[in-house]
Coordinates of C-alpha atoms in Angstrom, one line a residue:
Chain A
X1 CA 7.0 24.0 24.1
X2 CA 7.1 24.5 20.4
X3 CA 8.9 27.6 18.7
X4 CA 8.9 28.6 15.8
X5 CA 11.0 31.8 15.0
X6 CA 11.1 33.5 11.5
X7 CA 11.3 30.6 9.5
X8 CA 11.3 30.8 6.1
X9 CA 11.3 27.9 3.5
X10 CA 11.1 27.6 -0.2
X11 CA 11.6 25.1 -2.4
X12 CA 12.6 24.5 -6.3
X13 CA 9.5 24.2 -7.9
X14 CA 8.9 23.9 -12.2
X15 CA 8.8 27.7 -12.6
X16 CA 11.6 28.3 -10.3
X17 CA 11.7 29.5 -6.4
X18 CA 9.0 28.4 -4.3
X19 CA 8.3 30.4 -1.2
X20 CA 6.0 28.0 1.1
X21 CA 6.2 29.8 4.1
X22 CA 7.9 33.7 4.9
X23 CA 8.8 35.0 8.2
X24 CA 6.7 33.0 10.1
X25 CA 6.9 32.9 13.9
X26 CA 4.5 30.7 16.2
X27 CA 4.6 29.9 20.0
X28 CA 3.0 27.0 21.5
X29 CA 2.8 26.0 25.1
X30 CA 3.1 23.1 26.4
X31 CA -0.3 21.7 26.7
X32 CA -2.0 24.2 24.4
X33 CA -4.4 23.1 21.7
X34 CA -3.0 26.0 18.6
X35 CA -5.0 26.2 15.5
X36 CA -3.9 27.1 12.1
X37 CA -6.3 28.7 9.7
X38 CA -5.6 29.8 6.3
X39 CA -6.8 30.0 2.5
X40 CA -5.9 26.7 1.1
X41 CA -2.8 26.5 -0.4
X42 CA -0.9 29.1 2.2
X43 CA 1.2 26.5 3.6
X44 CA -0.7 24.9 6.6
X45 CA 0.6 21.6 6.0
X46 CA 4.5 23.0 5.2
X47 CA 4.2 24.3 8.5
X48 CA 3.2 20.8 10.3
X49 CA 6.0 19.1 8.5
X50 CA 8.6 21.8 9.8
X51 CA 7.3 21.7 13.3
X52 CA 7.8 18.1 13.4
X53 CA 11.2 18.4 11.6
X54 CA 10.0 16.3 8.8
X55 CA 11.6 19.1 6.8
X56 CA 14.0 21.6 7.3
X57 CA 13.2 25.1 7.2
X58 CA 15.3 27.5 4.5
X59 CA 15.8 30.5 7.6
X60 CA 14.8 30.7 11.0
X61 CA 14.7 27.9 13.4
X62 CA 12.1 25.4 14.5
X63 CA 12.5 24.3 18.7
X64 CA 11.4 21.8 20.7
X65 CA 11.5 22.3 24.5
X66 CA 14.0 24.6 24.1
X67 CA 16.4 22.1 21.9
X68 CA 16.9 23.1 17.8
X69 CA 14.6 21.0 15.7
X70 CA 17.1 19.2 13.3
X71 CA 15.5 15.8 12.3
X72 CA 12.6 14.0 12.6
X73 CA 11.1 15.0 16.0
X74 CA 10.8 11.2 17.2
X75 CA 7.4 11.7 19.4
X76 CA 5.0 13.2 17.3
X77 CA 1.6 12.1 16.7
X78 CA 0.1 12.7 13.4
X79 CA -3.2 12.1 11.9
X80 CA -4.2 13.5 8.2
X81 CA -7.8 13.7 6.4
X82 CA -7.0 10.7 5.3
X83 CA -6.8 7.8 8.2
X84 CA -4.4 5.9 6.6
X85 CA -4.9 2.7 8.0
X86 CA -3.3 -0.2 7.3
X87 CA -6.1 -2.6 5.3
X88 CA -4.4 -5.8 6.7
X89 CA -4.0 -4.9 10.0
X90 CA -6.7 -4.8 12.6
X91 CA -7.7 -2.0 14.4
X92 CA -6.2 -2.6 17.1
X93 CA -3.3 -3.3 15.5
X94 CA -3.2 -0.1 13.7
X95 CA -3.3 1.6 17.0
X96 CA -0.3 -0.4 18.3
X97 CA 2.0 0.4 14.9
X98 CA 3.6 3.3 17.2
X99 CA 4.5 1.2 20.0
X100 CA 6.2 -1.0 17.6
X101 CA 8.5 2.0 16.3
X102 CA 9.0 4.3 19.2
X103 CA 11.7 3.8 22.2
X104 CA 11.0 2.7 24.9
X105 CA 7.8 0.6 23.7
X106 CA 9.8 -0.7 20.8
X107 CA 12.2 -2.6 22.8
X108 CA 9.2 -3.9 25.3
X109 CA 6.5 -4.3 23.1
X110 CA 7.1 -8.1 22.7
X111 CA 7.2 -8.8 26.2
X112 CA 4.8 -6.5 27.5
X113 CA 2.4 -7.3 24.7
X114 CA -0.8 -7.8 26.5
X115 CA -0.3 -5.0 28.8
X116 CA -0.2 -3.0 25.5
X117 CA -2.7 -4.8 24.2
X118 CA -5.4 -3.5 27.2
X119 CA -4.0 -0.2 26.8
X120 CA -4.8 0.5 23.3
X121 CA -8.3 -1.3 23.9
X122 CA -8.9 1.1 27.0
X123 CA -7.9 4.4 24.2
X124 CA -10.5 2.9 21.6
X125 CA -12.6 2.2 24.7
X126 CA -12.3 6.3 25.1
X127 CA -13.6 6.8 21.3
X128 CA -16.1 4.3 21.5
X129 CA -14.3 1.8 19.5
X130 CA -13.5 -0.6 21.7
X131 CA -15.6 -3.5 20.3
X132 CA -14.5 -2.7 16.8
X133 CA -11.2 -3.5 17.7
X134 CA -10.9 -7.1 16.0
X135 CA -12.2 -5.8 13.0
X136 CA -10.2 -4.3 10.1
X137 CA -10.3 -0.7 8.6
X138 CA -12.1 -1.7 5.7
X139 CA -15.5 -2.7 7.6
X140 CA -16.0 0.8 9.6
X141 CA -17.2 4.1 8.2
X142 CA -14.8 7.0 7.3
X143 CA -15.6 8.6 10.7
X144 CA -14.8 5.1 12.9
X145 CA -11.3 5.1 10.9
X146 CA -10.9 8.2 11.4
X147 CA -11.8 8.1 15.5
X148 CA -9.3 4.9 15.2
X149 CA -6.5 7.1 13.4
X150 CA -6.6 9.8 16.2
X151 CA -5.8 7.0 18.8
X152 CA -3.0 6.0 16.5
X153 CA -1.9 9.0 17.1
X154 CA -2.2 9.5 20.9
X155 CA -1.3 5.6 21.9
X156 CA 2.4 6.0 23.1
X157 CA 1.3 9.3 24.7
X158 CA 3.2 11.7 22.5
X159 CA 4.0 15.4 23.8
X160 CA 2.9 16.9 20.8
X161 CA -0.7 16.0 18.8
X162 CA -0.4 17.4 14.8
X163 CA -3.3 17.3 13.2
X164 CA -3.6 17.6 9.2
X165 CA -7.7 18.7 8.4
X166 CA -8.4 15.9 9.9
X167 CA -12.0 15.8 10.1
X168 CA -12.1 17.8 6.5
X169 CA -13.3 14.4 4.7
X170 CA -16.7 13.2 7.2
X171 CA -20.2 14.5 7.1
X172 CA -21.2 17.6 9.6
X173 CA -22.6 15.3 12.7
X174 CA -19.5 13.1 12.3
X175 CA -17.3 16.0 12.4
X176 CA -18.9 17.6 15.5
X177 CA -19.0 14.2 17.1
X178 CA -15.2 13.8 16.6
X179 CA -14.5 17.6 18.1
X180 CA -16.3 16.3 21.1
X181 CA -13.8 13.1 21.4
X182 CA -11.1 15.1 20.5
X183 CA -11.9 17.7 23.5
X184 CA -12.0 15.0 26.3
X185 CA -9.5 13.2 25.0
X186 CA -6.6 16.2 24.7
X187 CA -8.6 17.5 28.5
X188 CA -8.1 14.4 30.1
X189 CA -4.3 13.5 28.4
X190 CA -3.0 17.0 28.5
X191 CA -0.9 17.0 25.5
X192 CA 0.0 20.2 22.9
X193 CA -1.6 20.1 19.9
X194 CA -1.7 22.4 16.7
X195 CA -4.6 21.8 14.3
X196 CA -4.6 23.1 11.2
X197 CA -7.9 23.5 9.6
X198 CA -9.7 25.2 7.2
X199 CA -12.9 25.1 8.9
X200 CA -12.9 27.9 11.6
X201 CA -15.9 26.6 13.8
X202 CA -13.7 24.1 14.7
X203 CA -10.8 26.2 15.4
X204 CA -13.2 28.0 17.4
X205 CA -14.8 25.5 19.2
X206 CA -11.4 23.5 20.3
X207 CA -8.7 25.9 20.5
X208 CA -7.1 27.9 23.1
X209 CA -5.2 30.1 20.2
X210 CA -5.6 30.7 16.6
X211 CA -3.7 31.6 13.7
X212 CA -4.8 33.1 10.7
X213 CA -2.3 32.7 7.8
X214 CA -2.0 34.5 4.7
X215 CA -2.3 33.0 1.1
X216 CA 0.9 31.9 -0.7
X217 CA 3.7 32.6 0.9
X218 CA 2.4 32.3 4.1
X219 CA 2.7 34.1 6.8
X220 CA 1.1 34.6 10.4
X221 CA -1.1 37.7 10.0
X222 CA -2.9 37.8 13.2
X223 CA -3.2 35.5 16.3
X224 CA -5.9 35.3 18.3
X225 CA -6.8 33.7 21.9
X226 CA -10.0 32.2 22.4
X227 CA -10.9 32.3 26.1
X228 CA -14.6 30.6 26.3
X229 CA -14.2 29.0 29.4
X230 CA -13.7 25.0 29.6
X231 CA -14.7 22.2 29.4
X232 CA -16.6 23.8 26.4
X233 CA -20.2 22.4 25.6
X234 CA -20.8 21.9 21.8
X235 CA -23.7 24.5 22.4
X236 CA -20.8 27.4 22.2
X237 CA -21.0 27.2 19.3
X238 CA -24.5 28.6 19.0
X239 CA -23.6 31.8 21.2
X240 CA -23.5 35.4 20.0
X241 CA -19.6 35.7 21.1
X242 CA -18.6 32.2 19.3
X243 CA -20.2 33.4 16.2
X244 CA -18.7 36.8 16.3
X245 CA -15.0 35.5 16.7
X246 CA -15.8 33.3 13.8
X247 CA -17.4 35.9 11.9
X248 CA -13.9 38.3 12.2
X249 CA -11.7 35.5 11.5
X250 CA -14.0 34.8 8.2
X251 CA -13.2 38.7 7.5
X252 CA -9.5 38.5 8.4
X253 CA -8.7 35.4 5.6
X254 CA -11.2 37.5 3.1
X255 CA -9.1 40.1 3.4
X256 CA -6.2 38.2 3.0
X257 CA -7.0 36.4 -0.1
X258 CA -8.1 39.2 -1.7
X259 CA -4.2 40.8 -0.8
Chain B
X1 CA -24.0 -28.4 -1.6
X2 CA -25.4 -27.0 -4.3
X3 CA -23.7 -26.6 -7.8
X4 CA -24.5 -22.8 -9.3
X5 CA -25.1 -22.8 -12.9
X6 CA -21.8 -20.7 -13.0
X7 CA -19.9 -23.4 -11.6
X8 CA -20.5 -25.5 -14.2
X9 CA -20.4 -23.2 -17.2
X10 CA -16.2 -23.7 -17.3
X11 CA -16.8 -27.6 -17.7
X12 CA -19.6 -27.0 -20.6
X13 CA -17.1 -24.7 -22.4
X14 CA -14.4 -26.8 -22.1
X15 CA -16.8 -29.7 -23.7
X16 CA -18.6 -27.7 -25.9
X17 CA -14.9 -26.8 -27.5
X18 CA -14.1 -30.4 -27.8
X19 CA -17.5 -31.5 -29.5
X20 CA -17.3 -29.4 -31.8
X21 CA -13.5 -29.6 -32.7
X22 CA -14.4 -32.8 -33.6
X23 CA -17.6 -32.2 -35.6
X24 CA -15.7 -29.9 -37.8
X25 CA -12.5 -32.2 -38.2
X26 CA -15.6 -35.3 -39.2
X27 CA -17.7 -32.7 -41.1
X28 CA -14.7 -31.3 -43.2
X29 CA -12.8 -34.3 -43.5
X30 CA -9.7 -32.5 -42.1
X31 CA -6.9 -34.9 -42.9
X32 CA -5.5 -36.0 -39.2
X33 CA -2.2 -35.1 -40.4
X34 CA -3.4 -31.7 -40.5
X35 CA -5.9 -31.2 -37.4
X36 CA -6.6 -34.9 -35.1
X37 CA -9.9 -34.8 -33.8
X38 CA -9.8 -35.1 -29.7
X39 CA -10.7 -38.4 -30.0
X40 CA -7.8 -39.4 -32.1
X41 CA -5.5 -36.6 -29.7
X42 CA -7.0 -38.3 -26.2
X43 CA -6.3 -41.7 -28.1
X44 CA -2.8 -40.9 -28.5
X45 CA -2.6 -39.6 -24.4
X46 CA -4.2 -43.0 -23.4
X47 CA -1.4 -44.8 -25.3
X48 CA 1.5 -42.0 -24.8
X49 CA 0.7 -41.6 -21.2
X50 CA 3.9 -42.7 -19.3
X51 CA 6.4 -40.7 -21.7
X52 CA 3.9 -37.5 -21.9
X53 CA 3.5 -37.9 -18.1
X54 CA 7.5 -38.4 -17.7
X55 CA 8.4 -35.4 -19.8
X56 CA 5.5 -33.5 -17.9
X57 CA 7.6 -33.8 -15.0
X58 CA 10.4 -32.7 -16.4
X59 CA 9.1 -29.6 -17.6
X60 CA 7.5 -29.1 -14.3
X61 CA 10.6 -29.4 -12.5
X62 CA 12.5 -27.2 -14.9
X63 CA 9.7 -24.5 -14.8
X64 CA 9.1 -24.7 -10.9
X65 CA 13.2 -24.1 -10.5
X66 CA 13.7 -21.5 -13.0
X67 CA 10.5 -19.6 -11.3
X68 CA 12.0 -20.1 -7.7
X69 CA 15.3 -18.5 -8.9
X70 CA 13.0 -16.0 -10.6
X71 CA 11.0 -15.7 -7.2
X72 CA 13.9 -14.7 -5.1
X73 CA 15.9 -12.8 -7.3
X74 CA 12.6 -10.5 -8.5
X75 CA 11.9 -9.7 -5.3
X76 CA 15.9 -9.0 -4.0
X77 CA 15.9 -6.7 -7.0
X78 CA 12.6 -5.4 -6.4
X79 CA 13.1 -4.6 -2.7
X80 CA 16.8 -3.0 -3.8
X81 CA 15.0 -1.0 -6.7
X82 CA 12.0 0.4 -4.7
X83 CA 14.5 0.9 -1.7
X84 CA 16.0 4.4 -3.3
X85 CA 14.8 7.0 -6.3
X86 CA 18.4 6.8 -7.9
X87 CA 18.8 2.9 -7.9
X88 CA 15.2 3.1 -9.6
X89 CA 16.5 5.7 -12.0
X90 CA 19.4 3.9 -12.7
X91 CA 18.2 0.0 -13.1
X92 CA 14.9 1.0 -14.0
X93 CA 15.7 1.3 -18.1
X94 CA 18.5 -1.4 -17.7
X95 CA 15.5 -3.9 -17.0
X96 CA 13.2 -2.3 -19.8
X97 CA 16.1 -3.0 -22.0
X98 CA 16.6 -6.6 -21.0
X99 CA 12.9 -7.5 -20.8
X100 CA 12.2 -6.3 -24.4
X101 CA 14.8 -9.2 -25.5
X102 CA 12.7 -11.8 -27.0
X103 CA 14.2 -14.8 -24.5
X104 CA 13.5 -17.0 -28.0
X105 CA 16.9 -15.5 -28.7
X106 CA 18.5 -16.1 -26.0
X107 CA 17.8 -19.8 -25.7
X108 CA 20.8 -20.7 -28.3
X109 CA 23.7 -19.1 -26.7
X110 CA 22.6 -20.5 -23.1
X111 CA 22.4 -23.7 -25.2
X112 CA 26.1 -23.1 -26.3
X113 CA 27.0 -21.9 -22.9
X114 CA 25.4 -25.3 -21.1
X115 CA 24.9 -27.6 -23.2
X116 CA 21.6 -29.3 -24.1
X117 CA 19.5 -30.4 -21.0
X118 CA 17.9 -28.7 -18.2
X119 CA 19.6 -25.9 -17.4
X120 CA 18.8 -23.8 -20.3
X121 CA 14.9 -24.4 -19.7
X122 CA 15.7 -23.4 -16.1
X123 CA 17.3 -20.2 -16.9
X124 CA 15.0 -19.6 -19.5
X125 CA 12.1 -19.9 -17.3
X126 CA 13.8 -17.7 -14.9
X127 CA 14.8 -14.9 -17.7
X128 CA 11.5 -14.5 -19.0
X129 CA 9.9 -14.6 -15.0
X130 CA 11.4 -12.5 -12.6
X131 CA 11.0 -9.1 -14.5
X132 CA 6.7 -9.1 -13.3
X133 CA 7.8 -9.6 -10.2
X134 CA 10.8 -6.9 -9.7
X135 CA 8.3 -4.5 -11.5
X136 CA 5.3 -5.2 -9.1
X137 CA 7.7 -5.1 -5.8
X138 CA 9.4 -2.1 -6.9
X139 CA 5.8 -0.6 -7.3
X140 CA 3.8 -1.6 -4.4
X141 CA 7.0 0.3 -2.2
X142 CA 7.0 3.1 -4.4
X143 CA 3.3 3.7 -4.4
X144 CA 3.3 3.8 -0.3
X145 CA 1.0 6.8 0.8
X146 CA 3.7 9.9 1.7
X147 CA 1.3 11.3 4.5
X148 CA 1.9 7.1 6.0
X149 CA 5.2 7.9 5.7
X150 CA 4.9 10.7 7.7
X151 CA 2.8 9.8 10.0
X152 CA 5.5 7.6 10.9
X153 CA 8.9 9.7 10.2
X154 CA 7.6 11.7 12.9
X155 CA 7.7 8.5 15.3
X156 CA 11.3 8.0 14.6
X157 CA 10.9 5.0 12.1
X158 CA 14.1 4.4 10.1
X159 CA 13.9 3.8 6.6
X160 CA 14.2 0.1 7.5
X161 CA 11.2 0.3 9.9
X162 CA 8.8 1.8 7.3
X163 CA 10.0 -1.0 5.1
X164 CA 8.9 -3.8 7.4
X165 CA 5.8 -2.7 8.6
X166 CA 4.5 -1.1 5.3
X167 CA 6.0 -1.0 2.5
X168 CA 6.7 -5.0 2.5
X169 CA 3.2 -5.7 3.4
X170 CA 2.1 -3.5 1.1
X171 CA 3.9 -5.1 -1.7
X172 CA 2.9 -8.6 -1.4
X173 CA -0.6 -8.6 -3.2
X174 CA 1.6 -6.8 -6.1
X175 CA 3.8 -9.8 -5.8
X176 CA 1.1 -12.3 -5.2
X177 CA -0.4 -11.1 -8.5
X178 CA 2.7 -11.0 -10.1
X179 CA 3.5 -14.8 -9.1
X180 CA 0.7 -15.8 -10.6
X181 CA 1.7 -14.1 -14.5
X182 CA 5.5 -15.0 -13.6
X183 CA 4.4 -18.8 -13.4
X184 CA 2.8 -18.9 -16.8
X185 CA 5.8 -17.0 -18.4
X186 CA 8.3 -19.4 -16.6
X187 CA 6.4 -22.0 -18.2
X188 CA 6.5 -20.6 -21.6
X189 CA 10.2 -20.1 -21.2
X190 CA 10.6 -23.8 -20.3
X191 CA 8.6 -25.0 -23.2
X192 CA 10.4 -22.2 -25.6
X193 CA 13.8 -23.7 -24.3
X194 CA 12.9 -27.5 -24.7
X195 CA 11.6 -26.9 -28.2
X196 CA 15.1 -25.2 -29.2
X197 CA 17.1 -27.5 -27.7
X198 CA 17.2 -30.2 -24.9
X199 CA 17.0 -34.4 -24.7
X200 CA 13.5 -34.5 -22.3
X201 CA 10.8 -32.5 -21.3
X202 CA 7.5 -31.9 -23.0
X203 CA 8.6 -29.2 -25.8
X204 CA 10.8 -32.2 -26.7
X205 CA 8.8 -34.5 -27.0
X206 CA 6.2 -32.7 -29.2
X207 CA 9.1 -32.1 -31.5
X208 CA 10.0 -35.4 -32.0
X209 CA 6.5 -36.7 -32.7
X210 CA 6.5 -33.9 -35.2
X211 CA 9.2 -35.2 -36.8
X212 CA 7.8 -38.4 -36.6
X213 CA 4.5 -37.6 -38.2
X214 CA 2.3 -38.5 -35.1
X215 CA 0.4 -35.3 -35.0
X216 CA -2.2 -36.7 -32.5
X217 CA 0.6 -37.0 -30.2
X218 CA 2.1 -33.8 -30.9
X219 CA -1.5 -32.1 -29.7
X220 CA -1.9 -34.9 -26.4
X221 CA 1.4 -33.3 -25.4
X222 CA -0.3 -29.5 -26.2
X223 CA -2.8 -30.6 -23.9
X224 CA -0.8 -31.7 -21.3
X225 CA 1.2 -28.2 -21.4
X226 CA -2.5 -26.8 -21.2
X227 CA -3.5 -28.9 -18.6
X228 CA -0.3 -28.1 -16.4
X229 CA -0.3 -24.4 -17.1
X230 CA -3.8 -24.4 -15.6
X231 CA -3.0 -26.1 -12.5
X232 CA -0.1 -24.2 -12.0
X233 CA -1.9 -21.0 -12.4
X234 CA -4.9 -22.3 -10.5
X235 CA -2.4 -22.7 -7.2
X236 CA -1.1 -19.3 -7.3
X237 CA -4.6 -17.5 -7.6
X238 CA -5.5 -19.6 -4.6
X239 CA -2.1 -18.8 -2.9
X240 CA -2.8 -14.9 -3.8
X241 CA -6.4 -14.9 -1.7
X242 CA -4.9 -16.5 1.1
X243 CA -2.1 -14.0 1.7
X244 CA -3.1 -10.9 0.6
X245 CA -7.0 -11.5 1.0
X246 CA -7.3 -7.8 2.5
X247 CA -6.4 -6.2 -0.5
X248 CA -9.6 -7.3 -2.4
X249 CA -11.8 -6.3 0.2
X250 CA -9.9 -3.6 0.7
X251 CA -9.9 -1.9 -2.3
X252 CA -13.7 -1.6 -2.4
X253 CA -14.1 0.4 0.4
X254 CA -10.8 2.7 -0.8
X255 CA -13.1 5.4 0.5
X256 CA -12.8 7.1 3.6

């Protein structure tokens, strides 16, 4: 669904040339939930703004079902480690910003309002925020605006999920709690997503494939497929096989941060 | 309802000043010409009140027009300046340049340009006013969280979109705030003007008194500009909670 093939970028920086990202190739299918693991600073988050074709990549070529990446992908959902919600909207309103913006919800969303309306209250039904929904960012806890920042992402049903760290910021239960939502919700909608994180349990626990990337310039060193069979209980995460996969990616990024 | 000691505190300063402004000017035998006592000063209101009410208005009206010119032109230029980097570049000293003008010195060549009357107050009012505003628009756009920006690139939002549904929003407890300093300063400007130059108003009118000798007057007509200044002031703070009310809850819980 998603290709990207040898793509390089740099940037001018203060001291000069700034290589982000070297020779990187990735391959997601449609409907596959990717990870992206890496030191920090090796270019996970260049590599979600070229896949959505927030920016352009120096070589190489980003595609989308098969078509060259050249602008803004139009169908993306995002969500950071921030929520960035909107303090004077509501919830729900928050969760309806995309319908307002992308085709062909844009052009209905006046009309079909309340049908919209039940819609985005079913999706925060789905996270448990459906009676929350009057309320406004400000009043819920990082984890509820975070749960409500994921359904921002998925309300007009995108293709493609990118996701920034973006449980990096909430406590350890919250975060486990959120991997859980985030499991049904990509099993029961079906859409691609790549995840970058920095936390490789939860690459583990929710991906089909992972990507370990190498410290600045980055650059794909290994990929691996995780096969524990779904849906996946949280209590994988306690088995011998989950902790040796995490246990040989730990190794892999050692070894690539001391390179 | 009960009254909290802190509502009240306002109204015992405000007395408090005015007892004992007037025990020093009795104690020290201030000469009246120098400092009136309040008593003398409210004396002078009770018996001044239709021409220091009349030239109220008129500085009312002058300051209230030169701040809606101020209003919509501030946030025209605003919008245009936080729009794009290289408008911001460009204008951005322009406007430090300008604003650093005292608008004192400015008063006697829109005097020569207009005349004596109204319209200088106006435009002075309006000179000294709409740079707060331009400043705070052009920063709540600027300031809009990249990764929000993003989040809605990738949707397809045009520039225009991300405009209406943040960056405007975003902006208007920066203007709200802004309103409320640009007000004051559009009043200062009308009083400035009115002193300089111009046949009514309340600037005018404490000039004249002063050249008349009728000091008591000449303070009645200070606290009238005080008086007005507050109330003025007073209906933009409550203005500012109504419509942009999130952002002080808001920015408590920043958080998260």
């Amino acid at each position: 669904m998603i290709r990207l093939d040898d793509v390089t970028l740099s940037y001018k920086g203060r001291t000069g040339e700034v290589t982000a990202l070297a020779h990187t190739s990735i391959d997601v299918k449609r409907g596959e939930f990717a990870a992206v693991v890496g030191p920090s600073g090796c270019g996970k988050s260049t590599l979600m703004k070229l896949a959505t074709g927030l920016i352009r990549p120096t070589k190489g070529a980003v595609s989308l079902e098969g078509q060259l990446v050249t602008g803004p992908v139009k169908m993306a959902g995002m969500a950071f480690q921030h929520a960035n919600l909107l303090p004077w909207r509501s919830v729900l309103d928050n969760v309806m910003l995309p319908l307002e913006i992308v085709e062909p919800h844009r052009s209905r969303f006046r009309r079909e309002k309340a049908a919209y309306r039940t819609r985005a209250l079913d999706l925060l039904g789905v996270v448990g925020l459906r009676d929350f929904a009057d309320r406004y960012p400000w009043e819920m806890s990082g984890g509820m605006q975070q749960r409500a920042s994921l359904c921002r992402a998925l309300i007009h049903e995108p293709a493609l999920l990118m996701l920034d760290e973006p449980f990096a910021a909430l406590d350890a239960f919250t975060r486990e709690e959120l991997w859980v939502v985030l499991r049904d919700l990509w099993q029961r909608l079906g859409f691609t997503v790549i995840l970058v994180t920095h936390d490789l349990r939860e690459a583990a626990f929710l991906a089909d494939t992972i990507h370990v990337m190498s410290a600045r310039p980055g650059r794909i060193v290994e990929t691996r497929t995780v096969d524990f069979p779904r849906p996946r209980p949280l209590e994988v995460c306690y088995e011998p096989a989950f902790t040796d996969l995490v246990h040989q990616l730990r190794g892999k990024i050692a070894e690539v941060r001391q390179a | 309802m009960k009254i909290a000691a802190e509502d009240i505190t306002p109204v015992a300063f405000t007395v408090a000043l005015f007892v004992i402004w007037e025990a020093a000017c009795r104690f020290f035998r201030i000469d009246a010409f120098i400092l009136p006592p309040p008593s003398a000063v409210f004396a002078a209101a009770a018996q001044y009140w239709w021409p220091l009410l009349k030239n109220s208005f008129v500085t009312l009206w002058t300051t209230v027009a030169g701040f809606l010119l101020a209003v919509v032109f501030g946030i025209a230029l605003g919008l245009l300046v936080g729009w794009s980097r290289a408008i911001y570049r460009g204008l951005y000293p322009v406007m430090i340049g300008f604003n650093s003008i005292p608008k004192v010195a400015v008063v006697p060549i829109l005097i020569m340009w207009f005349g004596i009357g109204e319209i200088p107050a106006i435009l002075t009012a309006f000179l000294i006013s709409f740079f707060p505003i331009v400043v705070n628009v052009a920063t709540g756009l600027a300031t809009t969280e990249p990764e929000l920006e993003d989040v809605l690139r990738a949707l397809g939002a045009s520039k225009l979109d991300i405009m209406r549904k943040v960056g405007i929003p975003r902006t208007s407890p920066y203007l709200f705030g802004s309103l409320k300093v640009a007000i004051t300063l559009a009043f200062v400007g009308a009083v400035v003007s009115e002193t300089i130059g111009a046949n009514a108003g309340v600037g005018h009118l404490m000039v004249q008194a002063g050249s008349n000798f009728q000091m008591p007057l000449v303070f009645a007509g200070l606290l009238a500009l005080a008086i007005e200044g507050i109330l003025m002031y007073a209906v933009f703070a409550v203005l500012e909670r109504r419509m942009a009310g999130w952002a002080f809850r808001a920015s408590m819980s920043a958080a998260g």
